[in-house]
PDB file of C-alpha atoms and ligand atoms in Angstrom:
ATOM      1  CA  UNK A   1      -7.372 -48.431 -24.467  1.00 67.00           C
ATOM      2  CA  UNK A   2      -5.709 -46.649 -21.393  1.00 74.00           C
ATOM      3  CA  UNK A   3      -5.824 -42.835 -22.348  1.00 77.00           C
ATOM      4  CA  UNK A   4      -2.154 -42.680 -22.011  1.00 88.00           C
ATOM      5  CA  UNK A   5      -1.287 -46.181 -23.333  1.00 90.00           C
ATOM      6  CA  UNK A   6       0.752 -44.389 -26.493  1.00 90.00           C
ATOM      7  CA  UNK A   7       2.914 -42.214 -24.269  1.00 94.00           C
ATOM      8  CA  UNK A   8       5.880 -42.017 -25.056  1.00 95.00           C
ATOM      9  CA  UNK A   9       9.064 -40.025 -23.592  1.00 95.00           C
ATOM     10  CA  UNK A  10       9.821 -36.987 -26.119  1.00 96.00           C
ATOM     11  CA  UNK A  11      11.867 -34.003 -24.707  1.00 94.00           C
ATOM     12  CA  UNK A  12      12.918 -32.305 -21.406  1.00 94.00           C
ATOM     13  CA  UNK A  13      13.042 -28.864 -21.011  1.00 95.00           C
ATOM     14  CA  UNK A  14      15.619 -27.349 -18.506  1.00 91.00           C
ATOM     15  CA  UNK A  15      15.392 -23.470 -19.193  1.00 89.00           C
ATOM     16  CA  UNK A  16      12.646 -20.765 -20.161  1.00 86.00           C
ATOM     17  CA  UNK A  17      14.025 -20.128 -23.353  1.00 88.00           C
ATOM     18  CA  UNK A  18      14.872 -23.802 -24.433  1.00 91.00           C
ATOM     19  CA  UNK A  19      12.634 -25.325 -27.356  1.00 93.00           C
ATOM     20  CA  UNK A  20       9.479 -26.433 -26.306  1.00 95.00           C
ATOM     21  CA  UNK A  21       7.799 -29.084 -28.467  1.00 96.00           C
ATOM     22  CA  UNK A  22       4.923 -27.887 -30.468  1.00 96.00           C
ATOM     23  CA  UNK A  23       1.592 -28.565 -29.098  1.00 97.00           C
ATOM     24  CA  UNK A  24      -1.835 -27.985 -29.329  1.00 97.00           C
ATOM     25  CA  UNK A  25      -3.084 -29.328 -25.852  1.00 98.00           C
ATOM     26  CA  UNK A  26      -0.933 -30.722 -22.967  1.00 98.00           C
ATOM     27  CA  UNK A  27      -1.833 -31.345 -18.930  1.00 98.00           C
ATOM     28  CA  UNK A  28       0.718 -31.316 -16.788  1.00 98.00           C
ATOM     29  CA  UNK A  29       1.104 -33.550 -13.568  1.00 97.00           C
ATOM     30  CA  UNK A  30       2.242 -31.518 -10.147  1.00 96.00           C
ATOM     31  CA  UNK A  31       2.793 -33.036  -6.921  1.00 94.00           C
ATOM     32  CA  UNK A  32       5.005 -33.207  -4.073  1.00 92.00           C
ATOM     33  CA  UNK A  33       7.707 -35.328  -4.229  1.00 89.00           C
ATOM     34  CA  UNK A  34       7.216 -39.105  -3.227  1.00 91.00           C
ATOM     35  CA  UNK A  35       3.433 -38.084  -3.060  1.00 94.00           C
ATOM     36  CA  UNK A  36       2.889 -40.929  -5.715  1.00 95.00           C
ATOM     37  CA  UNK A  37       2.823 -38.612  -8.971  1.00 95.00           C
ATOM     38  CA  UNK A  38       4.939 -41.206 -10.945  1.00 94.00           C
ATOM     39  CA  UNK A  39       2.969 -43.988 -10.238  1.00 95.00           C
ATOM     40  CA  UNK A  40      -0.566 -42.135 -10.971  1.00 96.00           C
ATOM     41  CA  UNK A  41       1.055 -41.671 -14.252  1.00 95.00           C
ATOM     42  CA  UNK A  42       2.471 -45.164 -15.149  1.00 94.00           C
ATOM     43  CA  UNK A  43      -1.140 -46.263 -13.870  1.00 95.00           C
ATOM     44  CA  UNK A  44      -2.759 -43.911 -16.401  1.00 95.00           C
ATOM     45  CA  UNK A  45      -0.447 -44.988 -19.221  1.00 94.00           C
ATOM     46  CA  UNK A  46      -1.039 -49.017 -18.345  1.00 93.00           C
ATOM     47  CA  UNK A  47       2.962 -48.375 -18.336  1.00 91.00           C
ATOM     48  CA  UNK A  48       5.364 -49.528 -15.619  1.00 89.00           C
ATOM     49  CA  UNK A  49       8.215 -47.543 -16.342  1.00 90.00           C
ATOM     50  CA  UNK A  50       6.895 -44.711 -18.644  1.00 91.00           C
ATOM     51  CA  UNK A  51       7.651 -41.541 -15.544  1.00 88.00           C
ATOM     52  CA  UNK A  52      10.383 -42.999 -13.941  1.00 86.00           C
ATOM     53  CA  UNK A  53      12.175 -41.186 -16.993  1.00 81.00           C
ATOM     54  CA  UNK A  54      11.550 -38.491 -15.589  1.00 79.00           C
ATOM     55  CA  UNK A  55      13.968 -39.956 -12.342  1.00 83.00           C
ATOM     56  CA  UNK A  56      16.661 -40.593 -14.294  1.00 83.00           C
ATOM     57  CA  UNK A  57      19.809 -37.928 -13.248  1.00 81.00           C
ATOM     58  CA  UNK A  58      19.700 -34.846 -14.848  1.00 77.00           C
ATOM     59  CA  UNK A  59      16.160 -34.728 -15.201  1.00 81.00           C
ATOM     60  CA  UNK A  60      14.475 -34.380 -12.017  1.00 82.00           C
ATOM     61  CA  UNK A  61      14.165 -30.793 -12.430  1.00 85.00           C
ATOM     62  CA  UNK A  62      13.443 -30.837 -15.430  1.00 91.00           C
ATOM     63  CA  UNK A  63       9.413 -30.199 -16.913  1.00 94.00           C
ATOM     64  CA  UNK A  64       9.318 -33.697 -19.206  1.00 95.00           C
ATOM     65  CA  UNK A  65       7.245 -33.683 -22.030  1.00 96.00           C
ATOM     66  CA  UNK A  66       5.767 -37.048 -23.303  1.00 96.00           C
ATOM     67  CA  UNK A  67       4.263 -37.450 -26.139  1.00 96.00           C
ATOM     68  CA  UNK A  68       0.419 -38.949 -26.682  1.00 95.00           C
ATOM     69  CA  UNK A  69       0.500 -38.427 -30.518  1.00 93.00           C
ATOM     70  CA  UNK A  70      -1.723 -35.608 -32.909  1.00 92.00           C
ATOM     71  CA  UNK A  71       0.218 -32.666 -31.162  1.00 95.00           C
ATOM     72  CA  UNK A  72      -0.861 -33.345 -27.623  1.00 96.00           C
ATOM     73  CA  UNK A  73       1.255 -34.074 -24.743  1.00 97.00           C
ATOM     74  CA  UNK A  74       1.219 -35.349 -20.846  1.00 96.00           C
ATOM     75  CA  UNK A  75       3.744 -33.197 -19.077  1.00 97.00           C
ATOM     76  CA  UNK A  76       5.615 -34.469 -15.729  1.00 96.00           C
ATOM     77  CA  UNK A  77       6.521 -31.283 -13.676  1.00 94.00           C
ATOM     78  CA  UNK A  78       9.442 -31.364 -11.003  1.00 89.00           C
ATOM     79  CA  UNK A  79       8.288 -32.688  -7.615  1.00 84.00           C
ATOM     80  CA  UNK A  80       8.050 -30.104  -4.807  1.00 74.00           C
ATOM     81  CA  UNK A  81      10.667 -31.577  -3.240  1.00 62.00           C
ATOM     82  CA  UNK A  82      12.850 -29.608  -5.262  1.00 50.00           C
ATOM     83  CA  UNK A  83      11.793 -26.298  -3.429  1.00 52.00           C
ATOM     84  CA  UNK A  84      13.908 -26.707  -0.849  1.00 56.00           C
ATOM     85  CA  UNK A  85      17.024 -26.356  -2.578  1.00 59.00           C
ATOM     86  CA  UNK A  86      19.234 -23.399  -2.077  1.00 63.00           C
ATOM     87  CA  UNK A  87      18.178 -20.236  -2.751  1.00 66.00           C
ATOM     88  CA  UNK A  88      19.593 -19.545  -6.631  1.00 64.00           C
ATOM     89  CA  UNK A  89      18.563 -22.906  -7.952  1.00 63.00           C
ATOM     90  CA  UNK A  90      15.673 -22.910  -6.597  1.00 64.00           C
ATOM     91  CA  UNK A  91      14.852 -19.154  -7.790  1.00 73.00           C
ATOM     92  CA  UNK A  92      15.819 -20.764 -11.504  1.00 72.00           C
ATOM     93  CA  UNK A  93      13.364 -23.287 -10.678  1.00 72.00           C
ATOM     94  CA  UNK A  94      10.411 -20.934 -10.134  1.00 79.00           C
ATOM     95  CA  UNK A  95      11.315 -19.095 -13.329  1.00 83.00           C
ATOM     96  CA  UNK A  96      10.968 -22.323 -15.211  1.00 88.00           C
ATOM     97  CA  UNK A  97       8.038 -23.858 -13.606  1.00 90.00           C
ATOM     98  CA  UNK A  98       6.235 -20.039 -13.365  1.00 90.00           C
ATOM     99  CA  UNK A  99       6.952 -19.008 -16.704  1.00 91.00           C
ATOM    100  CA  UNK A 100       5.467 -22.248 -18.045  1.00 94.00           C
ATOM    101  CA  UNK A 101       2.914 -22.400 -15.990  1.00 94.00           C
ATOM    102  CA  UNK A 102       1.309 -19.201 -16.504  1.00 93.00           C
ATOM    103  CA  UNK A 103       2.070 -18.767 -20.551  1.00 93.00           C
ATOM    104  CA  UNK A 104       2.065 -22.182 -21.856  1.00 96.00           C
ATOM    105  CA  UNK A 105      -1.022 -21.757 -24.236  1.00 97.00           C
ATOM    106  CA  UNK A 106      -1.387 -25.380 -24.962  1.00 98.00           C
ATOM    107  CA  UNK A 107      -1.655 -26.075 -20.959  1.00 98.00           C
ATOM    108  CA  UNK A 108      -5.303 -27.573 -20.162  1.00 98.00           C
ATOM    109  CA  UNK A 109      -5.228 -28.239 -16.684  1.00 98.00           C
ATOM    110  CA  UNK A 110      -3.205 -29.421 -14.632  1.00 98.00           C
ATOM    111  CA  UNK A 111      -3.412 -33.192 -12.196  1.00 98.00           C
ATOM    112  CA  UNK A 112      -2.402 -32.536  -9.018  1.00 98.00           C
ATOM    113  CA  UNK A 113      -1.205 -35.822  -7.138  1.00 98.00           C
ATOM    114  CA  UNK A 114      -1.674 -35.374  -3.537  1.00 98.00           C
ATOM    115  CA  UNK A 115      -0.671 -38.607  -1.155  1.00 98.00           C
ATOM    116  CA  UNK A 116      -4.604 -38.621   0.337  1.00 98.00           C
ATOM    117  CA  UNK A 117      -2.609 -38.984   4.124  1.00 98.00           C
ATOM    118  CA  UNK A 118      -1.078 -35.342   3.653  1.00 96.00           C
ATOM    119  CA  UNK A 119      -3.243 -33.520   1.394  1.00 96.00           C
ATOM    120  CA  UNK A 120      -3.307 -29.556   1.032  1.00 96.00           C
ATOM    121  CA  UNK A 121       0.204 -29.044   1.951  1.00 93.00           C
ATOM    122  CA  UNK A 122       1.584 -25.669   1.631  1.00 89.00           C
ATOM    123  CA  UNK A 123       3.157 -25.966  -1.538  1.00 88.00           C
ATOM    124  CA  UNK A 124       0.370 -27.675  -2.764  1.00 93.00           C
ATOM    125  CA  UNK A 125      -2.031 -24.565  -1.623  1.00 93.00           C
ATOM    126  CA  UNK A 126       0.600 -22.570  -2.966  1.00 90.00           C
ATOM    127  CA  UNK A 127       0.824 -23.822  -6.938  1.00 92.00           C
ATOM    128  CA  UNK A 128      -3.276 -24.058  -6.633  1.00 94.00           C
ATOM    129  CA  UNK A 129      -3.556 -20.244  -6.019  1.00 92.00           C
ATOM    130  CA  UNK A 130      -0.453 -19.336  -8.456  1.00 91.00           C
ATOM    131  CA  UNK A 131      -2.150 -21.576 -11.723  1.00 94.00           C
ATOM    132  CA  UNK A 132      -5.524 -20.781 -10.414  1.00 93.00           C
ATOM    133  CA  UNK A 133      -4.957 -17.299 -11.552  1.00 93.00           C
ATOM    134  CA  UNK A 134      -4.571 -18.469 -15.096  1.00 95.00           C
ATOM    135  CA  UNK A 135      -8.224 -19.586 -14.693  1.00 96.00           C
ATOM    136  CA  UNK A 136      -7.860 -23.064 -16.313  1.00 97.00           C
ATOM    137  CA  UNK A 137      -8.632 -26.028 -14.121  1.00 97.00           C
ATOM    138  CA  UNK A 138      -7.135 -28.376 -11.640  1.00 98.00           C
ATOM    139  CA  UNK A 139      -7.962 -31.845 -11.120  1.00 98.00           C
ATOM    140  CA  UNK A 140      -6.743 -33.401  -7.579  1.00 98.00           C
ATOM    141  CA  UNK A 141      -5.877 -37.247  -7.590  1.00 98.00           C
ATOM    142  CA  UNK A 142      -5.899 -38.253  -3.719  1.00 98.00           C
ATOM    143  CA  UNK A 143      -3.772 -40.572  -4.221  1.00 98.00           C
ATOM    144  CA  UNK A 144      -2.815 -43.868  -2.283  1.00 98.00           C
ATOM    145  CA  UNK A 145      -6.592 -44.326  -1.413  1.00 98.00           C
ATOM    146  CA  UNK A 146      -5.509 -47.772  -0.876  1.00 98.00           C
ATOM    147  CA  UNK A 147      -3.813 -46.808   2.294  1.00 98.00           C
ATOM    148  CA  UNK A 148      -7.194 -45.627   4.842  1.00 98.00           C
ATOM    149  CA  UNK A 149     -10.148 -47.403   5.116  1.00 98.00           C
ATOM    150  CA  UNK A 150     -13.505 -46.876   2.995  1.00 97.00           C
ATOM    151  CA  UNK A 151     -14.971 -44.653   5.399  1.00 98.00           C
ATOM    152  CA  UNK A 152     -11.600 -42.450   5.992  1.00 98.00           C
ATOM    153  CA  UNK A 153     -11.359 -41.852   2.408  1.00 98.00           C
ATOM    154  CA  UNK A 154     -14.560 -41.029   2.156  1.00 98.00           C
ATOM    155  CA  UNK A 155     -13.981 -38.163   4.130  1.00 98.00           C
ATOM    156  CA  UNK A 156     -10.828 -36.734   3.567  1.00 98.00           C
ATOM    157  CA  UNK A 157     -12.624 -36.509  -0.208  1.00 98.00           C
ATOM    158  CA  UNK A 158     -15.788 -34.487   1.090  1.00 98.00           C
ATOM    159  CA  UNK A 159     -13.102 -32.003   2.861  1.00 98.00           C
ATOM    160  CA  UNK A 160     -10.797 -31.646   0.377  1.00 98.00           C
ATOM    161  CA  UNK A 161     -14.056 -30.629  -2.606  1.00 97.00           C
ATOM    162  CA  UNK A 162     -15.323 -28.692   0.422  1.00 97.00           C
ATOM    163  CA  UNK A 163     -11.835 -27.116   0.681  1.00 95.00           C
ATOM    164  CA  UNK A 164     -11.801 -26.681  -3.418  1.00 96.00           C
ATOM    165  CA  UNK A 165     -15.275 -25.112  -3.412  1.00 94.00           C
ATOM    166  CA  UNK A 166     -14.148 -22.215  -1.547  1.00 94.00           C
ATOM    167  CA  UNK A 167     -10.979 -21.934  -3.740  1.00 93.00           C
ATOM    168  CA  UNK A 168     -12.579 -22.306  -7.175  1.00 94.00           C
ATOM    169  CA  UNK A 169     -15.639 -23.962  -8.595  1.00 94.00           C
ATOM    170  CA  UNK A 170     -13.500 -25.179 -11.771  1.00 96.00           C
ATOM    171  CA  UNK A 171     -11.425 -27.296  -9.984  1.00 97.00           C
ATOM    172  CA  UNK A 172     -12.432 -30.805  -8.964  1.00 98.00           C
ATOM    173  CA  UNK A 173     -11.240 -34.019  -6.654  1.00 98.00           C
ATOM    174  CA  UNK A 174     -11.616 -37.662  -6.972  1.00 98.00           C
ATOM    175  CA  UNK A 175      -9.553 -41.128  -4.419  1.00 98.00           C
ATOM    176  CA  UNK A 176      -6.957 -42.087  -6.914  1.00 98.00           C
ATOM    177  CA  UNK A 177      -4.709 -45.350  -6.360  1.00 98.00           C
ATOM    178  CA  UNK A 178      -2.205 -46.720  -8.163  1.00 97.00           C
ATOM    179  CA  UNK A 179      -1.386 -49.716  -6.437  1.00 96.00           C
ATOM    180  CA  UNK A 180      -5.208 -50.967  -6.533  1.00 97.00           C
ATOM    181  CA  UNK A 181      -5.459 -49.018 -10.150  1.00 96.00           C
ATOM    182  CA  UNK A 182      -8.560 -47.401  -8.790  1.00 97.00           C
ATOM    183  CA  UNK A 183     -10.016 -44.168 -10.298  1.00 98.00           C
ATOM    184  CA  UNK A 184      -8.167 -44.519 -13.413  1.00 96.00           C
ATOM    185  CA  UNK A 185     -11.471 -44.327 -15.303  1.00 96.00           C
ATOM    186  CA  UNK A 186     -12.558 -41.278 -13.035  1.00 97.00           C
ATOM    187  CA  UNK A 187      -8.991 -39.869 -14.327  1.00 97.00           C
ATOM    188  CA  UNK A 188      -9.044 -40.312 -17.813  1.00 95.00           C
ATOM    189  CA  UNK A 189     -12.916 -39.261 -18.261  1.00 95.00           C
ATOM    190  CA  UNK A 190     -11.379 -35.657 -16.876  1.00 97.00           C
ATOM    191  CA  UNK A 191      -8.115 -35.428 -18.997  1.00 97.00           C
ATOM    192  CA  UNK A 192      -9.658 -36.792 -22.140  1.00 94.00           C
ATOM    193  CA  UNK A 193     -12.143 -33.879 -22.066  1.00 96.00           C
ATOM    194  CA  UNK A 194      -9.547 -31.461 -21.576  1.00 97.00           C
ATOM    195  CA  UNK A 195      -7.268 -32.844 -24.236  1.00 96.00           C
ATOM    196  CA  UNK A 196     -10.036 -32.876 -26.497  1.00 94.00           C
ATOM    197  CA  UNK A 197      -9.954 -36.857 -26.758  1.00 87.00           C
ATOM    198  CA  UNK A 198     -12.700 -39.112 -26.768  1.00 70.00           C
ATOM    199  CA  UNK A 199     -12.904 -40.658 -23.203  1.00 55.00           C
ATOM    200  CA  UNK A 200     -11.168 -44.361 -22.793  1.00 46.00           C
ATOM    201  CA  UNK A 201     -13.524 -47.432 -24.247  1.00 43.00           C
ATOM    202  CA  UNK A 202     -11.741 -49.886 -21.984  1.00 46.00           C
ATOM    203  CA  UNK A 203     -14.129 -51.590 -19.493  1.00 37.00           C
ATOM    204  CA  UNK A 204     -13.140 -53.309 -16.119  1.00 36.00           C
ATOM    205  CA  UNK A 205     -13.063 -57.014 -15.886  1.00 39.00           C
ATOM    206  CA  UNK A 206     -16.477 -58.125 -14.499  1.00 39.00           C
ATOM    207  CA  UNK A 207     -14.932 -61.046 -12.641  1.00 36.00           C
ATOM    208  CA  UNK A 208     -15.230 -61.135  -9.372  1.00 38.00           C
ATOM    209  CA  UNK A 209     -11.936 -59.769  -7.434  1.00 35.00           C
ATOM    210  CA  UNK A 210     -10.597 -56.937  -5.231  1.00 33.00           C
ATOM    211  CA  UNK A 211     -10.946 -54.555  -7.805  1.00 32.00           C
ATOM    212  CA  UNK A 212     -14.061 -55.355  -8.375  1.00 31.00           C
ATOM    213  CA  UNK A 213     -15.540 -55.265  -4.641  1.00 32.00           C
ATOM    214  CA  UNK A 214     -17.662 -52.130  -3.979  1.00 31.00           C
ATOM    215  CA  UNK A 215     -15.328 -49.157  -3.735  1.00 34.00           C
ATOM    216  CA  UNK A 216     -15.254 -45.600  -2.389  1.00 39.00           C
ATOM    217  CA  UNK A 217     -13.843 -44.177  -6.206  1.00 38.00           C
ATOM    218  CA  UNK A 218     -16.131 -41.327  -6.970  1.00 40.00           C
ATOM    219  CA  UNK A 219     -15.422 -37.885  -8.935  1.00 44.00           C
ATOM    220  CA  UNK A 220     -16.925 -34.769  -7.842  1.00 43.00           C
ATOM    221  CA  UNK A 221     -16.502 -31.179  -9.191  1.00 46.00           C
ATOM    222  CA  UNK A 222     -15.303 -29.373  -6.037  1.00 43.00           C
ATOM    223  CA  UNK A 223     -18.490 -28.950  -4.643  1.00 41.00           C
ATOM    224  CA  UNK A 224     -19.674 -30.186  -1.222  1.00 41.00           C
ATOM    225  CA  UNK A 225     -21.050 -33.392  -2.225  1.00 42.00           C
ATOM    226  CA  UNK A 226     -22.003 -36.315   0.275  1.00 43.00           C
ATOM    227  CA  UNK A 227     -19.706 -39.329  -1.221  1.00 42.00           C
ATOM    228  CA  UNK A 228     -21.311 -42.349  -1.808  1.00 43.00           C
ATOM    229  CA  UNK A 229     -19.505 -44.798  -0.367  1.00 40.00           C
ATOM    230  CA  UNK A 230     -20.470 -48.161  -2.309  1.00 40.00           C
ATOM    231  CA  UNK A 231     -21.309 -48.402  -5.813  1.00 38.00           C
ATOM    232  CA  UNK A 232     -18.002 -46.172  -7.765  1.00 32.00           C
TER     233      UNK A 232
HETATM  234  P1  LIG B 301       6.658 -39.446  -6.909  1.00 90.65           P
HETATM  235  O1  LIG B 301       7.956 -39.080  -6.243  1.00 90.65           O
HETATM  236  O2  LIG B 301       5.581 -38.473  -6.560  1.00 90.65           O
HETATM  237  O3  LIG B 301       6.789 -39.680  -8.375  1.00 90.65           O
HETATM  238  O4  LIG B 301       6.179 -40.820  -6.213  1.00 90.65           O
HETATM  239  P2  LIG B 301       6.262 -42.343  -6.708  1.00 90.65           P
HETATM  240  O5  LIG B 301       5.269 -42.620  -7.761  1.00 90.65           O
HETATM  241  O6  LIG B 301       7.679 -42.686  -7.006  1.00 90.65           O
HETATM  242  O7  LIG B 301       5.758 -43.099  -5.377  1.00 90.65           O
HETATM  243  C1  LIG B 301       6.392 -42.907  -4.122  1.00 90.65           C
HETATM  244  C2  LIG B 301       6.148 -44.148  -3.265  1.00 90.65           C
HETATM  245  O8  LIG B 301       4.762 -44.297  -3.028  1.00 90.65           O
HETATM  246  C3  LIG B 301       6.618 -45.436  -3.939  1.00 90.65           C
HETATM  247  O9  LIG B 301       7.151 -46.274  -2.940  1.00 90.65           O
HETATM  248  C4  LIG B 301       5.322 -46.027  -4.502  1.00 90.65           C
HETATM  249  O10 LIG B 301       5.361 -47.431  -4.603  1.00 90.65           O
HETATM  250  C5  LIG B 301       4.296 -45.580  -3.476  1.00 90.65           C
HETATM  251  N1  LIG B 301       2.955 -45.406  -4.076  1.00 90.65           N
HETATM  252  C6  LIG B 301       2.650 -44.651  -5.154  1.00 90.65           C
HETATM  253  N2  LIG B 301       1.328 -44.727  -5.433  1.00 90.65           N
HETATM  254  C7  LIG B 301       0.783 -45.553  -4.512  1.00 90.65           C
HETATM  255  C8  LIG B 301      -0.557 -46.030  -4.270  1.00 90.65           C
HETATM  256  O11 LIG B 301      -1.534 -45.706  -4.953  1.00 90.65           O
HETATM  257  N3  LIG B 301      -0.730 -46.860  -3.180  1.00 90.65           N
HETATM  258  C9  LIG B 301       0.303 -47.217  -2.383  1.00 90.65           C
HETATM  259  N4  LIG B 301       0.016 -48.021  -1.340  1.00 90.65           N
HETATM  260  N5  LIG B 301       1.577 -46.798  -2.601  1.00 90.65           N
HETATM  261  C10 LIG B 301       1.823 -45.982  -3.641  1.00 90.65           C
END
């Protein structure tokens, strides 16, 4: 069973002070807007619809907290495309995500979604150093793997652990796509640890298909590790 298949929406929360559900372990997803973050989330839920909740008017700024059952929660963060608003809402914004960030207990980790075309973007570099400091890990999804060849992919995966190595050696990388629902496994075998879950039972269909071809869909721990491009 997908690892998020239970998810289900349960509460947004707009200010510091506003309730925040009660929790004993939670990862949150980050990510640029449009970078796919929505998506890597439906995919991980085996849900089509589950984080476009967190779309829906009024909550776009919001951190949304979805429920996975026995006190433990996937949290969908604002997009980064939200920093650029003017200067007072986006200060509000900060407080929010910061505040959270750096003093929510039940916080594991958190998934970054990068779009694997534009990875390490400033405000991606930026949220890695500010929750870095909190010393809990990251886990990259390079997402939209689908989109550059085998090789490519391959590649922009050795530089971004390379990158990560020199940053921290807790956080780690893996290609990620939604569309081709590639690297779910990789995913889940991460946040299931860190939730304290037992990693997902479900196996791939062994019939012979695209998603079944040799694929470059490896994990690695943010060290520089040759990938390997067949086999996954
Ligand atoms: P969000 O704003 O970060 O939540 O991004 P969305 O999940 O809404 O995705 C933004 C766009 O990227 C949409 O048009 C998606 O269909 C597309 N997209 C998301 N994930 C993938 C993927 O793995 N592969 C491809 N080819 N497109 C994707």
């Amino acid at each position: 069973m997908p690892l998020f298949q239970k998810a289900s929406y349960s509460i947004s929360v707009a200010k510091p002070l506003d309730p925040y559900p009660r929790s004993c372990a939670e990862i949150a997803f980050a990510g640029r807007s449009n970078a796919g973050k929505s998506s890597a989330i439906n995919a991980l839920a085996g849900q089509r619809r589950l984080a476009f909740v967190s779309k829906r008017p009024g909550r776009t700024q919001m951190i949304n907290f979805f429920s996975l059952g026995e006190d433990r929660f996937l949290v969908d963060l604002p997009g980064y495309g939200f920093a650029t608003a003017p200067g007072a809402t986006r200060s509000q914004w900060d407080r929010l995500l910061g505040t959270y960030l750096k003093h929510r207990d039940a916080l594991k980790g958190i998934a970054l979604v990068m779009d694997i075309r534009h990875p390490f973007t400033e405000l991606d570099l930026q949220l890695i150093d500010f929750f870095g400091q909190t010393e809990k890990p990251i886990h990259i999804l390079l997402t939209k793997a689908d989109k550059l060849s085998q090789a490519r992919a391959g590649i922009v995966l050795r530089d971004a652990a390379a990158t990560l190595a020199r940053l921290s050696p807790r956080h780690s990388v893996q290609l990620f796509s939604s569309l081709k629902h590639r690297g779910v496994e990789e995913a889940e075998a991460v946040f299931s640890r860190w939730l304290g879950l037992q990693a997902s039972a479900r196996q791939e269909s062994k019939k012979p298909g695209p998603q079944n071809r040799p694929r470059v869909n490896f994990n690695t721990r943010g060290r520089n590790k040759k990938p390997r491009a067949k086999g996954g």
